[in-house]
Amino acid sequence: KGAMSPAEVCDALALRNMHNRRWHIQGACALKGEGLYEGLDWLASTLNEMQASGIPTSVGGMTR
């Protein structure tokens, strides 16, 4: 109730204009536990792919 859809979040943040970063919008409902694991799976998979490719990642300002 009152939540934005993934498309609305994408539009509000103008993510389609961000071409130099990987991004993903995952619809989620914390009350029902829907979408949370899918979003975290995407994040873990993407970070692993980037690390395997030698692409630097940063977490909290620290480059890995």
PDB file of C-alpha atoms in Angstrom:
ATOM      1  CA  LYS A   1       0.000   0.000   0.000  1.00  0.00           C
ATOM      2  CA  GLY A   2       1.515   3.291  -1.071  1.00  0.00           C
ATOM      3  CA  ALA A   3       4.715   1.657  -2.316  1.00  0.00           C
ATOM      4  CA  MET A   4       6.305   2.494  -5.642  1.00  0.00           C
ATOM      5  CA  SER A   5       6.566  -0.141  -8.334  1.00  0.00           C
ATOM      6  CA  PRO A   6      10.030  -1.094  -9.604  1.00  0.00           C
ATOM      7  CA  ALA A   7       9.347   0.893 -12.796  1.00  0.00           C
ATOM      8  CA  GLU A   8       8.389   3.974 -10.760  1.00  0.00           C
ATOM      9  CA  VAL A   9      11.581   3.722  -8.697  1.00  0.00           C
ATOM     10  CA  CYS A  10      13.615   3.342 -11.871  1.00  0.00           C
ATOM     11  CA  ASP A  11      11.996   6.428 -13.382  1.00  0.00           C
ATOM     12  CA  ALA A  12      12.258   8.500 -10.182  1.00  0.00           C
ATOM     13  CA  LEU A  13      15.991   7.779  -9.938  1.00  0.00           C
ATOM     14  CA  ALA A  14      16.558   8.147 -13.702  1.00  0.00           C
ATOM     15  CA  LEU A  15      18.400   4.827 -13.669  1.00  0.00           C
ATOM     16  CA  ARG A  16      17.996   4.299 -17.398  1.00  0.00           C
ATOM     17  CA  ASN A  17      20.417   7.217 -17.827  1.00  0.00           C
ATOM     18  CA  MET A  18      23.052   5.510 -15.653  1.00  0.00           C
ATOM     19  CA  HIS A  19      25.191   3.604 -18.132  1.00  0.00           C
ATOM     20  CA  ASN A  20      28.432   3.329 -16.149  1.00  0.00           C
ATOM     21  CA  ARG A  21      27.019   1.227 -13.273  1.00  0.00           C
ATOM     22  CA  ARG A  22      25.251  -2.092 -12.984  1.00  0.00           C
ATOM     23  CA  TRP A  23      21.893  -1.678 -11.335  1.00  0.00           C
ATOM     24  CA  HIS A  24      18.834  -3.776 -10.669  1.00  0.00           C
ATOM     25  CA  ILE A  25      15.444  -2.923  -9.219  1.00  0.00           C
ATOM     26  CA  GLN A  26      13.806  -5.776  -7.359  1.00  0.00           C
ATOM     27  CA  GLY A  27      10.231  -5.513  -6.189  1.00  0.00           C
ATOM     28  CA  ALA A  28       9.992  -6.677  -2.595  1.00  0.00           C
ATOM     29  CA  CYS A  29       7.650  -6.976   0.341  1.00  0.00           C
ATOM     30  CA  ALA A  30       9.389  -7.261   3.698  1.00  0.00           C
ATOM     31  CA  LEU A  31       6.142  -8.215   5.431  1.00  0.00           C
ATOM     32  CA  LYS A  32       5.668 -11.232   3.165  1.00  0.00           C
ATOM     33  CA  GLY A  33       9.357 -11.906   2.520  1.00  0.00           C
ATOM     34  CA  GLU A  34       8.854 -11.621  -1.229  1.00  0.00           C
ATOM     35  CA  GLY A  35      11.655 -10.454  -3.463  1.00  0.00           C
ATOM     36  CA  LEU A  36      14.262 -10.121  -0.734  1.00  0.00           C
ATOM     37  CA  TYR A  37      16.241 -13.252  -1.565  1.00  0.00           C
ATOM     38  CA  GLU A  38      15.987 -12.567  -5.288  1.00  0.00           C
ATOM     39  CA  GLY A  39      17.489  -9.110  -4.837  1.00  0.00           C
ATOM     40  CA  LEU A  40      20.281 -10.384  -2.604  1.00  0.00           C
ATOM     41  CA  ASP A  41      20.975 -13.252  -5.017  1.00  0.00           C
ATOM     42  CA  TRP A  42      21.339 -10.741  -7.865  1.00  0.00           C
ATOM     43  CA  LEU A  43      23.727  -8.627  -5.780  1.00  0.00           C
ATOM     44  CA  ALA A  44      25.899 -11.590  -4.743  1.00  0.00           C
ATOM     45  CA  SER A  45      25.983 -12.982  -8.284  1.00  0.00           C
ATOM     46  CA  THR A  46      26.879  -9.611  -9.798  1.00  0.00           C
ATOM     47  CA  LEU A  47      29.663  -8.974  -7.283  1.00  0.00           C
ATOM     48  CA  ASN A  48      31.077 -12.455  -7.886  1.00  0.00           C
ATOM     49  CA  GLU A  49      31.002 -11.926 -11.669  1.00  0.00           C
ATOM     50  CA  MET A  50      32.724  -8.569 -11.323  1.00  0.00           C
ATOM     51  CA  GLN A  51      35.403  -9.992  -9.031  1.00  0.00           C
ATOM     52  CA  ALA A  52      36.027 -12.927 -11.392  1.00  0.00           C
ATOM     53  CA  SER A  53      36.358 -10.473 -14.296  1.00  0.00           C
ATOM     54  CA  GLY A  54      38.806  -8.297 -12.377  1.00  0.00           C
ATOM     55  CA  ILE A  55      36.396  -5.372 -12.275  1.00  0.00           C
ATOM     56  CA  PRO A  56      37.028  -3.373  -9.082  1.00  0.00           C
ATOM     57  CA  THR A  57      34.120  -3.086  -6.687  1.00  0.00           C
ATOM     58  CA  SER A  58      33.740  -0.786  -3.714  1.00  0.00           C
ATOM     59  CA  VAL A  59      31.905  -1.337  -0.477  1.00  0.00           C
ATOM     60  CA  GLY A  60      31.688   1.490   2.028  1.00  0.00           C
ATOM     61  CA  GLY A  61      34.328   3.451   0.165  1.00  0.00           C
ATOM     62  CA  MET A  62      36.842   0.581   0.166  1.00  0.00           C
ATOM     63  CA  THR A  63      37.843  -0.743  -3.250  1.00  0.00           C
ATOM     64  CA  ARG A  64      38.094  -4.510  -3.570  1.00  0.00           C
TER      65      ARG A  64
END
